[in-house]
mmCIF file of C-alpha atoms and ligand atoms in Angstrom:
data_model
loop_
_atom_site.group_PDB
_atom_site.id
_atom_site.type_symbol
_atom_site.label_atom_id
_atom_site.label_comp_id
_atom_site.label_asym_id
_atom_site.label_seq_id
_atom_site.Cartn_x
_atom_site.Cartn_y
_atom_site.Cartn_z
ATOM 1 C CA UNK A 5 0.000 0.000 0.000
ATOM 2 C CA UNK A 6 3.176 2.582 0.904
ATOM 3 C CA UNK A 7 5.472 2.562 -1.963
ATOM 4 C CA UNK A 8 8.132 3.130 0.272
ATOM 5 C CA UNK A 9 10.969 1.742 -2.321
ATOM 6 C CA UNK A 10 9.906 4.747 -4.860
ATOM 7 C CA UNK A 11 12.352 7.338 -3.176
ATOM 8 C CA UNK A 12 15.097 5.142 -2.668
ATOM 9 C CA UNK A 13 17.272 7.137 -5.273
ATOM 10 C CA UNK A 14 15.435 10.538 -5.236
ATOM 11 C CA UNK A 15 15.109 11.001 -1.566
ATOM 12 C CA UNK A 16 19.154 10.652 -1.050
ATOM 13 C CA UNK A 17 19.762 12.959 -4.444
ATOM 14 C CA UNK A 18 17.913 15.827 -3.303
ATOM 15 C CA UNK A 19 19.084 15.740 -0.256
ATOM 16 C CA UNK A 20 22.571 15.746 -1.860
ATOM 17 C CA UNK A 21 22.016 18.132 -4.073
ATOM 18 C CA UNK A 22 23.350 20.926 -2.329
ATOM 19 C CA UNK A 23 26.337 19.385 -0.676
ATOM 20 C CA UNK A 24 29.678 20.110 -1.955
ATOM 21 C CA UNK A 25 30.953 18.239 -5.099
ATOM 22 C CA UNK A 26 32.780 15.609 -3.901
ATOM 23 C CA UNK A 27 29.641 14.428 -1.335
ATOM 24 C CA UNK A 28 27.501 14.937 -4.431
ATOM 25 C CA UNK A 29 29.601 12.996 -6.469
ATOM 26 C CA UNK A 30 30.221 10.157 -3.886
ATOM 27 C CA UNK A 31 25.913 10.108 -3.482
ATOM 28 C CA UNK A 32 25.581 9.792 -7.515
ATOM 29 C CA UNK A 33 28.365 6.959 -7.511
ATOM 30 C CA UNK A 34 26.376 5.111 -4.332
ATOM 31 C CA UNK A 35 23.005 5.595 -6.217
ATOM 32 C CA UNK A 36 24.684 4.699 -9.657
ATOM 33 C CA UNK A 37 25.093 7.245 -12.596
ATOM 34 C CA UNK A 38 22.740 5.111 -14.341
ATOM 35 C CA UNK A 39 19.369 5.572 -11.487
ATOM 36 C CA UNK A 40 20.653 9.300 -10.846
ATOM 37 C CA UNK A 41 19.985 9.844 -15.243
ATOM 38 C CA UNK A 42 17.090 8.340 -14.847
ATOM 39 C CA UNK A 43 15.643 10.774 -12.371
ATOM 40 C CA UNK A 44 16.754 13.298 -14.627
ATOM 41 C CA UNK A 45 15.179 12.272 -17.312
ATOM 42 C CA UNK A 46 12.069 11.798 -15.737
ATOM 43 C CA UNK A 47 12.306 15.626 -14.535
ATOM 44 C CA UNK A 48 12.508 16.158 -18.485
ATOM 45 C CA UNK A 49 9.400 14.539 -19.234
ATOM 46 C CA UNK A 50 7.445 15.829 -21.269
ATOM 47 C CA UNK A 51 9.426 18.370 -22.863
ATOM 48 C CA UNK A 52 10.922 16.641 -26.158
ATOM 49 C CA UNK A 53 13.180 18.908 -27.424
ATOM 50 C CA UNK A 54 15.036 17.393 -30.828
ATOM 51 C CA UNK A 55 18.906 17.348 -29.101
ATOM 52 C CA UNK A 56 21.010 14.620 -28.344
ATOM 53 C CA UNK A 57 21.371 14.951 -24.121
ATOM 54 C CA UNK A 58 25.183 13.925 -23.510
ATOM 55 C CA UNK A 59 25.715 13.352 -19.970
ATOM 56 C CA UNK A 60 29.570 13.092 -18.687
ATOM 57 C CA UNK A 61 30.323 11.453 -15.435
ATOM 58 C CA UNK A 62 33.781 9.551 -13.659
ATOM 59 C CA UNK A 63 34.911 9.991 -17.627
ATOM 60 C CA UNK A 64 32.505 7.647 -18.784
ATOM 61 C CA UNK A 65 29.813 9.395 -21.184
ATOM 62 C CA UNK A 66 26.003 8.281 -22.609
ATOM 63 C CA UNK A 67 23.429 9.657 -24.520
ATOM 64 C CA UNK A 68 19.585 10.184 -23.885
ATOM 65 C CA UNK A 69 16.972 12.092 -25.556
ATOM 66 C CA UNK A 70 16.882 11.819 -29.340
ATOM 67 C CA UNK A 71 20.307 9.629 -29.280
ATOM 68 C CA UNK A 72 21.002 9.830 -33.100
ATOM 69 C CA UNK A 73 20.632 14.090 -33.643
ATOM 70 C CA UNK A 74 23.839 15.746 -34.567
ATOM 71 C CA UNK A 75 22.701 18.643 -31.740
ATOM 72 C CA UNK A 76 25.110 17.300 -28.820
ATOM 73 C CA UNK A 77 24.406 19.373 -25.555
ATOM 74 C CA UNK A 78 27.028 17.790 -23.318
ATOM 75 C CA UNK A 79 27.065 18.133 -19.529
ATOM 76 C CA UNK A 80 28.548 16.688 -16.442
ATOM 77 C CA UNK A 81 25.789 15.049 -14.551
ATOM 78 C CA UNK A 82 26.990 16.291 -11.159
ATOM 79 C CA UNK A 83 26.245 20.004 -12.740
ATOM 80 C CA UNK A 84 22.402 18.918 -13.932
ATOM 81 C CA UNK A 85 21.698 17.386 -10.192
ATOM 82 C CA UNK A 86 23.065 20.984 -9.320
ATOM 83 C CA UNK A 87 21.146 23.046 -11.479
ATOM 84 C CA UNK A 88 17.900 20.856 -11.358
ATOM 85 C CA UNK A 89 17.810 20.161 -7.812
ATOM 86 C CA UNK A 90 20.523 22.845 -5.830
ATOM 87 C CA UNK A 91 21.139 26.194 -5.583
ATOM 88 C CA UNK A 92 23.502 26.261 -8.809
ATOM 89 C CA UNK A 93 21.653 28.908 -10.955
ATOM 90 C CA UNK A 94 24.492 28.357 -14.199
ATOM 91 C CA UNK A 95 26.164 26.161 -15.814
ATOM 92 C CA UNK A 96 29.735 25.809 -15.071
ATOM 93 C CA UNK A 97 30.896 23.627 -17.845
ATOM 94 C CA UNK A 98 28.552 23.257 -20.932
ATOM 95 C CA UNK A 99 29.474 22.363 -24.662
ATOM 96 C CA UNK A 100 27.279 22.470 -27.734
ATOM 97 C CA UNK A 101 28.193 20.518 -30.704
ATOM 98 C CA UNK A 102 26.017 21.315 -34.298
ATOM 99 C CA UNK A 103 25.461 19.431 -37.376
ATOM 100 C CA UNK A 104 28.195 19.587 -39.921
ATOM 101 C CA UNK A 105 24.701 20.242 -42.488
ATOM 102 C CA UNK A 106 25.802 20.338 -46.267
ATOM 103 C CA UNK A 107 29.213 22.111 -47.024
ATOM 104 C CA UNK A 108 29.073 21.923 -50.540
ATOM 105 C CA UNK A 109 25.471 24.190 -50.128
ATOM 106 C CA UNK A 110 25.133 27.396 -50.500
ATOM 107 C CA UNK A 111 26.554 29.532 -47.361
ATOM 108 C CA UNK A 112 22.466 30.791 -46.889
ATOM 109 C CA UNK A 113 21.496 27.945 -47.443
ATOM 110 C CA UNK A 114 23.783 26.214 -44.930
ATOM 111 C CA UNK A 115 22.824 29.374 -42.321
ATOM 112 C CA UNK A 116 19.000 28.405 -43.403
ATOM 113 C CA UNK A 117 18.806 25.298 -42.069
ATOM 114 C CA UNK A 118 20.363 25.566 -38.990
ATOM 115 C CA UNK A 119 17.335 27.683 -38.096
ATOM 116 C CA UNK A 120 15.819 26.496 -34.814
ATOM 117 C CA UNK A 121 19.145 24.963 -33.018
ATOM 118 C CA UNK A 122 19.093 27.872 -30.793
ATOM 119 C CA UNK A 123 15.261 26.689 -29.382
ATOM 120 C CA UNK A 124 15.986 23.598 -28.965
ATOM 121 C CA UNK A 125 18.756 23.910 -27.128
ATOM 122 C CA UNK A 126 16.940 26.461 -24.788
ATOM 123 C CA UNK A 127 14.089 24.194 -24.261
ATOM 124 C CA UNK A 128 16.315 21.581 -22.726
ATOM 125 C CA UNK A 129 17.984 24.378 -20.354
ATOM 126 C CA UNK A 130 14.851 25.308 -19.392
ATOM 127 C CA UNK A 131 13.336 21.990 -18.756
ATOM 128 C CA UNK A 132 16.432 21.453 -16.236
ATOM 129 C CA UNK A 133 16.238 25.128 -14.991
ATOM 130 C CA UNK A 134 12.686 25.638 -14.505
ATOM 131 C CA UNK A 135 11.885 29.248 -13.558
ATOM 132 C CA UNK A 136 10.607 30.034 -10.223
ATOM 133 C CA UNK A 137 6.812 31.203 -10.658
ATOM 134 C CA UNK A 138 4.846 32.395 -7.569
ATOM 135 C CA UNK A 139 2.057 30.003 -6.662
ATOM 136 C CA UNK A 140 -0.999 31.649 -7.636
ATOM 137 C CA UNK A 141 0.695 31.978 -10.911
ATOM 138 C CA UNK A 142 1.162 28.180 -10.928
ATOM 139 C CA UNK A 143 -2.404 27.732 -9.456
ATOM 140 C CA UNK A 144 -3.360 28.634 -12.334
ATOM 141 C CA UNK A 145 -1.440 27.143 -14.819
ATOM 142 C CA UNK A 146 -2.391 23.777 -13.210
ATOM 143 C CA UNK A 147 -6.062 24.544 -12.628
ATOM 144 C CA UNK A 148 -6.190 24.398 -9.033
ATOM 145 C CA UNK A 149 -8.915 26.085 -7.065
ATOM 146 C CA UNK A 150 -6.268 27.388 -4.192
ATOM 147 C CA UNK A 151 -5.779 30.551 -6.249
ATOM 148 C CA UNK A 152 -8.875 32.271 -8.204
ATOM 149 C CA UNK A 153 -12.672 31.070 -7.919
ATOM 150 C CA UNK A 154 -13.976 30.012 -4.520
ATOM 151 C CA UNK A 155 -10.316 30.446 -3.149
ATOM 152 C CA UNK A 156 -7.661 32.741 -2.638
ATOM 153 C CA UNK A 157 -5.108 30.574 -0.591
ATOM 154 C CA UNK A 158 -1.979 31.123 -2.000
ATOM 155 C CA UNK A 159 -1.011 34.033 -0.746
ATOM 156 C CA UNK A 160 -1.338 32.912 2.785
ATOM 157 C CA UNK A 161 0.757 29.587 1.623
ATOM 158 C CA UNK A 162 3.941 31.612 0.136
ATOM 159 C CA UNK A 163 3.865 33.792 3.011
ATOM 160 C CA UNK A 164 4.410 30.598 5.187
ATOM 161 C CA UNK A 165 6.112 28.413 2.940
ATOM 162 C CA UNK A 166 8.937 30.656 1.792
ATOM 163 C CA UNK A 167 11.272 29.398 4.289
ATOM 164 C CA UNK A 168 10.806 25.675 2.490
ATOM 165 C CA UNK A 169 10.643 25.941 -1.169
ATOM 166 C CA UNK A 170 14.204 25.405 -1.582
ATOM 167 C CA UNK A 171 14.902 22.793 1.076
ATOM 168 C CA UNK A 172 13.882 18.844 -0.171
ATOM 169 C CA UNK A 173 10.388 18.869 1.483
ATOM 170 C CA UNK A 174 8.306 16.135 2.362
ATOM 171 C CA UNK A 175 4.785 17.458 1.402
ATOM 172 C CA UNK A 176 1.528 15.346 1.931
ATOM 173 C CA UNK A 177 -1.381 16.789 1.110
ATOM 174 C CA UNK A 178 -5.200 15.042 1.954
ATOM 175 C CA UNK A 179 -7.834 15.290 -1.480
ATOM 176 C CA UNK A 180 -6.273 14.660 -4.844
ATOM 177 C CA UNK A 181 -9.144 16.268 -5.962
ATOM 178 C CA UNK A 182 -11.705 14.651 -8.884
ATOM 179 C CA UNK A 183 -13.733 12.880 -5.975
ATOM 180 C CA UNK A 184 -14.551 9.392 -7.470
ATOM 181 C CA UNK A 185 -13.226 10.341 -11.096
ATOM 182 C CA UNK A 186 -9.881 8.175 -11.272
ATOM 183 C CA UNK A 187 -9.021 10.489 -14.302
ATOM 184 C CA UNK A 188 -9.625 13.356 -12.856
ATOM 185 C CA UNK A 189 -7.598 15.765 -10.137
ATOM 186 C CA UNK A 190 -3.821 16.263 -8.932
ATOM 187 C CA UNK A 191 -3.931 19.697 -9.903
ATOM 188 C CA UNK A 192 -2.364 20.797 -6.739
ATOM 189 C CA UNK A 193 -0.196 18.166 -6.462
ATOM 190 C CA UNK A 194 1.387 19.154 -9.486
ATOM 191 C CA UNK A 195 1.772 22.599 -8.243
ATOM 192 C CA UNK A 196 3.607 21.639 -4.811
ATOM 193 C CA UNK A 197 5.682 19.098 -7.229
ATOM 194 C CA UNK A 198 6.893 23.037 -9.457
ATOM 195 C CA UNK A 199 6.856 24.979 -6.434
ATOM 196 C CA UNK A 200 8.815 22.424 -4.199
ATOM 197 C CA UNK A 201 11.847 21.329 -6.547
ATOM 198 C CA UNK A 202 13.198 19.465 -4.219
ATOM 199 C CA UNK A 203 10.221 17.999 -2.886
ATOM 200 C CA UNK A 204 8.434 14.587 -3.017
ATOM 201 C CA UNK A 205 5.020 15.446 -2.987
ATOM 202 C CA UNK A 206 2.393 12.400 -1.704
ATOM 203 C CA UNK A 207 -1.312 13.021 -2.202
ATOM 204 C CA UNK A 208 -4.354 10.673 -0.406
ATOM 205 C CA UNK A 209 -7.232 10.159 -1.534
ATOM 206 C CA UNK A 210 -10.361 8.180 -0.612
ATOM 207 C CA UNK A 211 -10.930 6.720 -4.294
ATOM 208 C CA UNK A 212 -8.189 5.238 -6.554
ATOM 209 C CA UNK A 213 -6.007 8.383 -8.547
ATOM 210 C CA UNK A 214 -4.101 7.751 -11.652
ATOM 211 C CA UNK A 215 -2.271 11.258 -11.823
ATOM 212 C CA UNK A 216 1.048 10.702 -11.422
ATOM 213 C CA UNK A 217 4.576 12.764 -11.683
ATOM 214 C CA UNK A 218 8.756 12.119 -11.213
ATOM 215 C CA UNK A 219 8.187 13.171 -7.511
ATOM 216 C CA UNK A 220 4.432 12.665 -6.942
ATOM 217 C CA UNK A 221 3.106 9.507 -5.193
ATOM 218 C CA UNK A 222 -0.897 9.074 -5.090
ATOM 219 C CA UNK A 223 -1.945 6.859 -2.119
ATOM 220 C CA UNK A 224 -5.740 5.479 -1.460
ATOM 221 C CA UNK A 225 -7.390 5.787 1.901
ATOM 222 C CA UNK A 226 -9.616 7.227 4.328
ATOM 223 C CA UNK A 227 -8.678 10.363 6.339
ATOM 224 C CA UNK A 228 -11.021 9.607 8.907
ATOM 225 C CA UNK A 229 -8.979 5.993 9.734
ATOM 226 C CA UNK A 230 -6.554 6.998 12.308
ATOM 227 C CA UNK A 231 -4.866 3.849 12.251
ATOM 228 C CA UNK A 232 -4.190 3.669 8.709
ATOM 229 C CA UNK A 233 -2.767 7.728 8.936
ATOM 230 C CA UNK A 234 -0.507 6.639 11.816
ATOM 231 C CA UNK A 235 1.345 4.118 9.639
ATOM 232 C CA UNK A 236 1.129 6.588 6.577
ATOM 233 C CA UNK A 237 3.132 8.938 8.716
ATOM 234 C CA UNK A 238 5.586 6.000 9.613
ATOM 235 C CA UNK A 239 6.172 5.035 6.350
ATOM 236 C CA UNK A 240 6.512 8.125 4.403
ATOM 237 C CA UNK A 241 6.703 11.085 6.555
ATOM 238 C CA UNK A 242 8.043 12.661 8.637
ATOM 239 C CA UNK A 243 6.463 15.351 6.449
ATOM 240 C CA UNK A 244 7.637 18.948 6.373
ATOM 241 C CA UNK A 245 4.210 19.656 5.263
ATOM 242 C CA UNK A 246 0.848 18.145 5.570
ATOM 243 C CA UNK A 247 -2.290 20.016 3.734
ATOM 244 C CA UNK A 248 -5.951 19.039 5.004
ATOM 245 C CA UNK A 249 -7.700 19.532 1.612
ATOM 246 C CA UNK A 250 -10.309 15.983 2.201
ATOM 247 C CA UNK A 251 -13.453 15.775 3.108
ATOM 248 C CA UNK A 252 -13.904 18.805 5.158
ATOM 249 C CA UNK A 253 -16.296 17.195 7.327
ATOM 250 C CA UNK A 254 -15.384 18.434 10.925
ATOM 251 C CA UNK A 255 -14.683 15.577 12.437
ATOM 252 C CA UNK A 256 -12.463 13.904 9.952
ATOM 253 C CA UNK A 257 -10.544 17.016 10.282
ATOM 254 C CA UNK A 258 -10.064 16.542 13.808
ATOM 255 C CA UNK A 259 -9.339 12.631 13.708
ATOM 256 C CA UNK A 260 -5.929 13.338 10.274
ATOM 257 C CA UNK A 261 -4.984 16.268 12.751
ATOM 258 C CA UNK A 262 -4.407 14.573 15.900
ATOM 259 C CA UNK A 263 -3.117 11.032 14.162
ATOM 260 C CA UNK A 264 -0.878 12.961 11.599
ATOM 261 C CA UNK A 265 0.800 16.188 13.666
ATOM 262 C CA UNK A 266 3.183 13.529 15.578
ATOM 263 C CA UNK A 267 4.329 12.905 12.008
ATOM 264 C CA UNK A 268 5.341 16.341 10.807
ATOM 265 C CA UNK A 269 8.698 17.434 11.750
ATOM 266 C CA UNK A 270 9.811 20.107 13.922
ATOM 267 C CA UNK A 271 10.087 23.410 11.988
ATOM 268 C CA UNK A 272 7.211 21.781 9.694
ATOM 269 C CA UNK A 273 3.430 22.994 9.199
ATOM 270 C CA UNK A 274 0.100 21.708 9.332
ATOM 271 C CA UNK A 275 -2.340 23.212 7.443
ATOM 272 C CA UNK A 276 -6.094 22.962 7.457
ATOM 273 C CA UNK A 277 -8.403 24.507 4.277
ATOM 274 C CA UNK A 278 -12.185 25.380 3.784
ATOM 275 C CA UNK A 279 -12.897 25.990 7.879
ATOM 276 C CA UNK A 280 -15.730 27.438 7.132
ATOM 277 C CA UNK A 281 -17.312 24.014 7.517
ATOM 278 C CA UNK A 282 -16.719 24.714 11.063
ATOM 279 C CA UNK A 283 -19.859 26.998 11.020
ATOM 280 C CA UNK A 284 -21.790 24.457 8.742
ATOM 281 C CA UNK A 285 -24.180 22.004 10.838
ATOM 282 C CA UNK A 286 -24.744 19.885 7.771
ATOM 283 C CA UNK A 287 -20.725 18.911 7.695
ATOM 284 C CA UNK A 288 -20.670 18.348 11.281
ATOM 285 C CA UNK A 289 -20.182 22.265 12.531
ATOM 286 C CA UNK A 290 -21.779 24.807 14.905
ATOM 287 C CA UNK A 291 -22.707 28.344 14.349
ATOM 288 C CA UNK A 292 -20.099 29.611 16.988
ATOM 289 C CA UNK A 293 -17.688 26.951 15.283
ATOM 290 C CA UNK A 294 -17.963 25.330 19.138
ATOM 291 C CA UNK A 295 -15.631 22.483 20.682
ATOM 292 C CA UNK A 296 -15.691 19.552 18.565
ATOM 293 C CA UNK A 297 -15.366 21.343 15.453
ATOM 294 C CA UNK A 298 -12.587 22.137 13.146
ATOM 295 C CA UNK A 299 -12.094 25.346 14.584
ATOM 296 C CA UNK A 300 -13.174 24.640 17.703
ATOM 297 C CA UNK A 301 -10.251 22.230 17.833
ATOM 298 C CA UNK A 302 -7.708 25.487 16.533
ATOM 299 C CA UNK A 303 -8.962 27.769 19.227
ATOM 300 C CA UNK A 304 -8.005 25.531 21.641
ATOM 301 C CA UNK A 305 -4.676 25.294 20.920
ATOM 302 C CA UNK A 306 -4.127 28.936 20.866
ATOM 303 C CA UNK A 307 -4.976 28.367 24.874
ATOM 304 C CA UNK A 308 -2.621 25.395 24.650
ATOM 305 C CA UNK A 309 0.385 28.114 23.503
ATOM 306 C CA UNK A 310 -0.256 30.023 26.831
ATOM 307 C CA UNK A 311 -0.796 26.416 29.066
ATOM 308 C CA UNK A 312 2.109 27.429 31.309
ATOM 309 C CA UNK A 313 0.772 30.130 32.097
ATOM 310 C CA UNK A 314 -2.908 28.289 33.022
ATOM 311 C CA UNK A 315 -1.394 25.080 34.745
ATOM 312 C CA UNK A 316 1.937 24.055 35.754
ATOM 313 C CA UNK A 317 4.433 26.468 34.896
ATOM 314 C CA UNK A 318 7.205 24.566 35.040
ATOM 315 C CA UNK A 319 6.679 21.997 32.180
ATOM 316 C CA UNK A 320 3.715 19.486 32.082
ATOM 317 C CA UNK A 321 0.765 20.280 29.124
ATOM 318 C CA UNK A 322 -0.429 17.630 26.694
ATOM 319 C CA UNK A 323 1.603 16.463 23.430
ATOM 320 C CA UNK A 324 -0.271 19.402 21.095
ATOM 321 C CA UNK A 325 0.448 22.038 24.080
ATOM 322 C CA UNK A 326 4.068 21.048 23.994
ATOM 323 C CA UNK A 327 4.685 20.807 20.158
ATOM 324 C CA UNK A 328 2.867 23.230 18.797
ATOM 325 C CA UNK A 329 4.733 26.854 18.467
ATOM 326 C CA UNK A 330 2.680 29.054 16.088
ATOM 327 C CA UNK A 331 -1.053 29.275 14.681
ATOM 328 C CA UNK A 332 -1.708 31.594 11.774
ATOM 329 C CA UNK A 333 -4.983 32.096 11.280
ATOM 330 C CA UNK A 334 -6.802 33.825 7.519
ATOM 331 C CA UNK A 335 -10.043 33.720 5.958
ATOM 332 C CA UNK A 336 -11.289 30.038 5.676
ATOM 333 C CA UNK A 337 -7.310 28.785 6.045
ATOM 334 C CA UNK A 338 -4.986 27.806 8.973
ATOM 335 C CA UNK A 339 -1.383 27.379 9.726
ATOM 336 C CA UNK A 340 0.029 25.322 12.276
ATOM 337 C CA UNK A 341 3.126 25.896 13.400
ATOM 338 C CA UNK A 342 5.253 22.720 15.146
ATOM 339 C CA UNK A 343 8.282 23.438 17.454
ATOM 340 C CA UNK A 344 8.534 23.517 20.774
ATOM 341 C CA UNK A 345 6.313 25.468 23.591
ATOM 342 C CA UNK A 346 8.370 24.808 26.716
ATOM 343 C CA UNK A 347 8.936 28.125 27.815
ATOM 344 C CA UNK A 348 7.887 28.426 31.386
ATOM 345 C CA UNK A 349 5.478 30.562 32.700
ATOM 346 C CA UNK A 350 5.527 33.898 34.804
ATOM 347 C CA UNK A 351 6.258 33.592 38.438
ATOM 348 C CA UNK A 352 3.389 32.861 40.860
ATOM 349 C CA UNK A 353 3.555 36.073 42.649
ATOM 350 C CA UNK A 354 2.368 37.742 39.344
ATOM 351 C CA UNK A 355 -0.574 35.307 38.773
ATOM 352 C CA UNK A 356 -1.631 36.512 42.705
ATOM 353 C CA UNK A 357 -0.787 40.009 42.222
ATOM 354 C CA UNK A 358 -3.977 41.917 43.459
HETATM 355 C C1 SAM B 5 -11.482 19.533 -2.718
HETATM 356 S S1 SAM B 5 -10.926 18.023 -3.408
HETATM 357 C C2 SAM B 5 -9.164 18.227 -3.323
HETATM 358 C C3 SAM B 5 -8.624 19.234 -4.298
HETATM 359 C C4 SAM B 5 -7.119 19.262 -4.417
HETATM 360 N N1 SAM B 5 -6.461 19.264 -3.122
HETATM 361 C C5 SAM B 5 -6.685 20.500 -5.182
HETATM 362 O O1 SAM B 5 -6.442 21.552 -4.534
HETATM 363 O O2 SAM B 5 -6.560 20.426 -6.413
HETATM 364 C C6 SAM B 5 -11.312 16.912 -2.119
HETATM 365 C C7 SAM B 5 -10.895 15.462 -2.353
HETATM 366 O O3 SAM B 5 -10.978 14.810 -1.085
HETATM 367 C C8 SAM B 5 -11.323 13.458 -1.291
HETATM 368 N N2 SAM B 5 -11.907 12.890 -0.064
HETATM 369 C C9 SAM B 5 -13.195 12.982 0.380
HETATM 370 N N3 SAM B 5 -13.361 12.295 1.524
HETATM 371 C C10 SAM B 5 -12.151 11.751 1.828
HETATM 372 C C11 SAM B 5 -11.685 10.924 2.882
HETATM 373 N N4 SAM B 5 -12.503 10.505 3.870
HETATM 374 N N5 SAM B 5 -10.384 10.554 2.881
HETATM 375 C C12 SAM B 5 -9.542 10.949 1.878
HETATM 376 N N6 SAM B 5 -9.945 11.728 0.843
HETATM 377 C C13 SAM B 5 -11.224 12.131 0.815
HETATM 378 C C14 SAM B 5 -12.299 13.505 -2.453
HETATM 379 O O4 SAM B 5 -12.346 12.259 -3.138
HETATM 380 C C15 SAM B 5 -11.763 14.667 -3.302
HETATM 381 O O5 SAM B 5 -11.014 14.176 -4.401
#
């Protein structure tokens, strides 16, 4: 059920990816050159441009793409894992071989057909560079409803996700989207997989999902199975992120929450979407979005930042109370912060002050 062999290359790579050269180097010769081309292929994918894709590595050399075209880019593999995956924003060694075309032609006509070479070459760059967007750009471009619509989420998401977009993420994110449509949905996890290029991006779903991506992995299951989440989180996480975007029905919230937070990692977030359910009787809410709702459960914990100060003040508090170091609340979204609370509280005399 947890395809937990999938990142056994990737997982190490991006990790590696910003090391120095000779830990990137020793990582690519542990993984094999052969497994780390693969994953950069697959980061091509879709993008076809008409070059032959020479990759140099430990002196030995292959070719990928469209193997028999005379267009040669030629780079050192340790430089694409760079560039696609690190903080490398050039390329420090790249060579460009053309076709020899017809020397007995005409010099125009020679120039003429060489038309194009430029493009080409630029597409692949581009497909290993990919620019940085801003999210409710790439909302868009994938068709998710998090930016435009009914939503306007991804403002509130860069703001807290700045800090991560560079680092190699673990994102899971509840609702594929599509609802029993197999075809259908993903949008937003192909967004997180563009946004996060160094993260592997896992989506869950209730009904079977076919989308798929080089660092997307769709999983099948039932948000409101505690059980099931705990052994997700073992598995796969811990996650650096973790995205409530389900059901929405209150109490589901409350049952991924509470199984799933253990599994996000210090520093990490946990987000929760559409909490205007929380006011919604019909999906398990209250007008005054009471205990036992979504919210209701997020209010709490903004007592549960100031529980030294209510009950013992030298440690103590429950495992939310003691993990949880930030809530960010905006309209119909909210953050949750993990770190640690153990600050103590003020001195007694000041509680008893008259
Ligand atoms: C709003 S859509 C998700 C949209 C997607 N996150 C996006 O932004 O593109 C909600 C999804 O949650 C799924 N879902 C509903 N109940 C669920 C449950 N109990 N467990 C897991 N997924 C559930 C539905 O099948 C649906 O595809």
């Amino acid at each position: 059920m947890f395809d937990t062999a999938r990142w056994s290359v990737l997982a190490p790579l991006l990790q590696a990816a910003t090391a120095g050269r000779d830990l990137l180097d020793d990582t690519i010769r542990r993984l094999t050159p052969e497994a780390v081309t693969q994953v950069v292929l697959a980061e091509i994918g879709d993008v076809k441009p008409d070059v032959r894709l020479e990759l140099h590595f430990d002196g030995e050399t292959t070719s990928h793409l469209n193997t028999a075209n005379e267009l040669v880019v030629a780079l050192h593999l340790t430089d694409v894992v760079r560039v696609l995956f690190g903080t490398e924003e050039r390329w420090p060694s790249l060579a460009v071989r053309t076709p020899a075309g017809d020397l007995d032609a005409d010099p125009r006509t020679w120039f003429a057909a060489r038309n194009g070479i430029g493009q080409e070459v630029d597409a692949l760059l581009s497909a290993l560079k990919a620019p940085q967007q801003d999210l409710g750009s790439l909302a868009v471009a994938f068709g998710s409803d998090k930016w435009g619509d009914l939503h306007w989420y991804t403002q509130h998401y860069e703001r807290h996700f700045a800090r991560l977009r560079t680092e190699p993420v673990r994102v899971l994110e509840i609702g594929i989207g599509g609802y029993a449509d197999p075809d259908r949905g993903g949008a937003s996890l192909k967004m997180w997989q563009r946004y996060f290029r160094r993260g592997l991006v896992h989506g869950l779903d209730i009904s079977p999902k076919t989308v798929s991506g080089p660092r997307i992995m769709t999983i099948q299951g039932d948000q409101s199975d505690a059980g099931f989440l705990d052994e997700l989180g073992r598995r796969l996480g811990p996650f650096d992120v973790v995205i409530d975007d389900g059901s929405h029905l209150n109490e589901h919230v409350r049952i991924s929450f509470h199984a799933l937070f253990p599994h996000v990692r210090p520093g990490g977030l946990y987000v929760v979407e559409d909490l205007q359910t929380a006011y919604w009787p019909r999906w398990g809410g209250h007008p005054e979005a009471a205990e036992g709702t979504s919210t209701g459960m997020l209010k709490s914990f903004v007592d549960g930042l100031n529980h030294a100060e209510v009950r013992d003040p030298r440690g103590g508090g429950s495992y939310t109370e003691r993990n949880i170091s930030g809530i960010s609340f905006h309209h119909n979204i909210a953050f949750v912060e993990k770190g640690l609370n153990a600050e103590e509280g003020g001195p007694e005399f000041l509680r008893t002050l008259n």
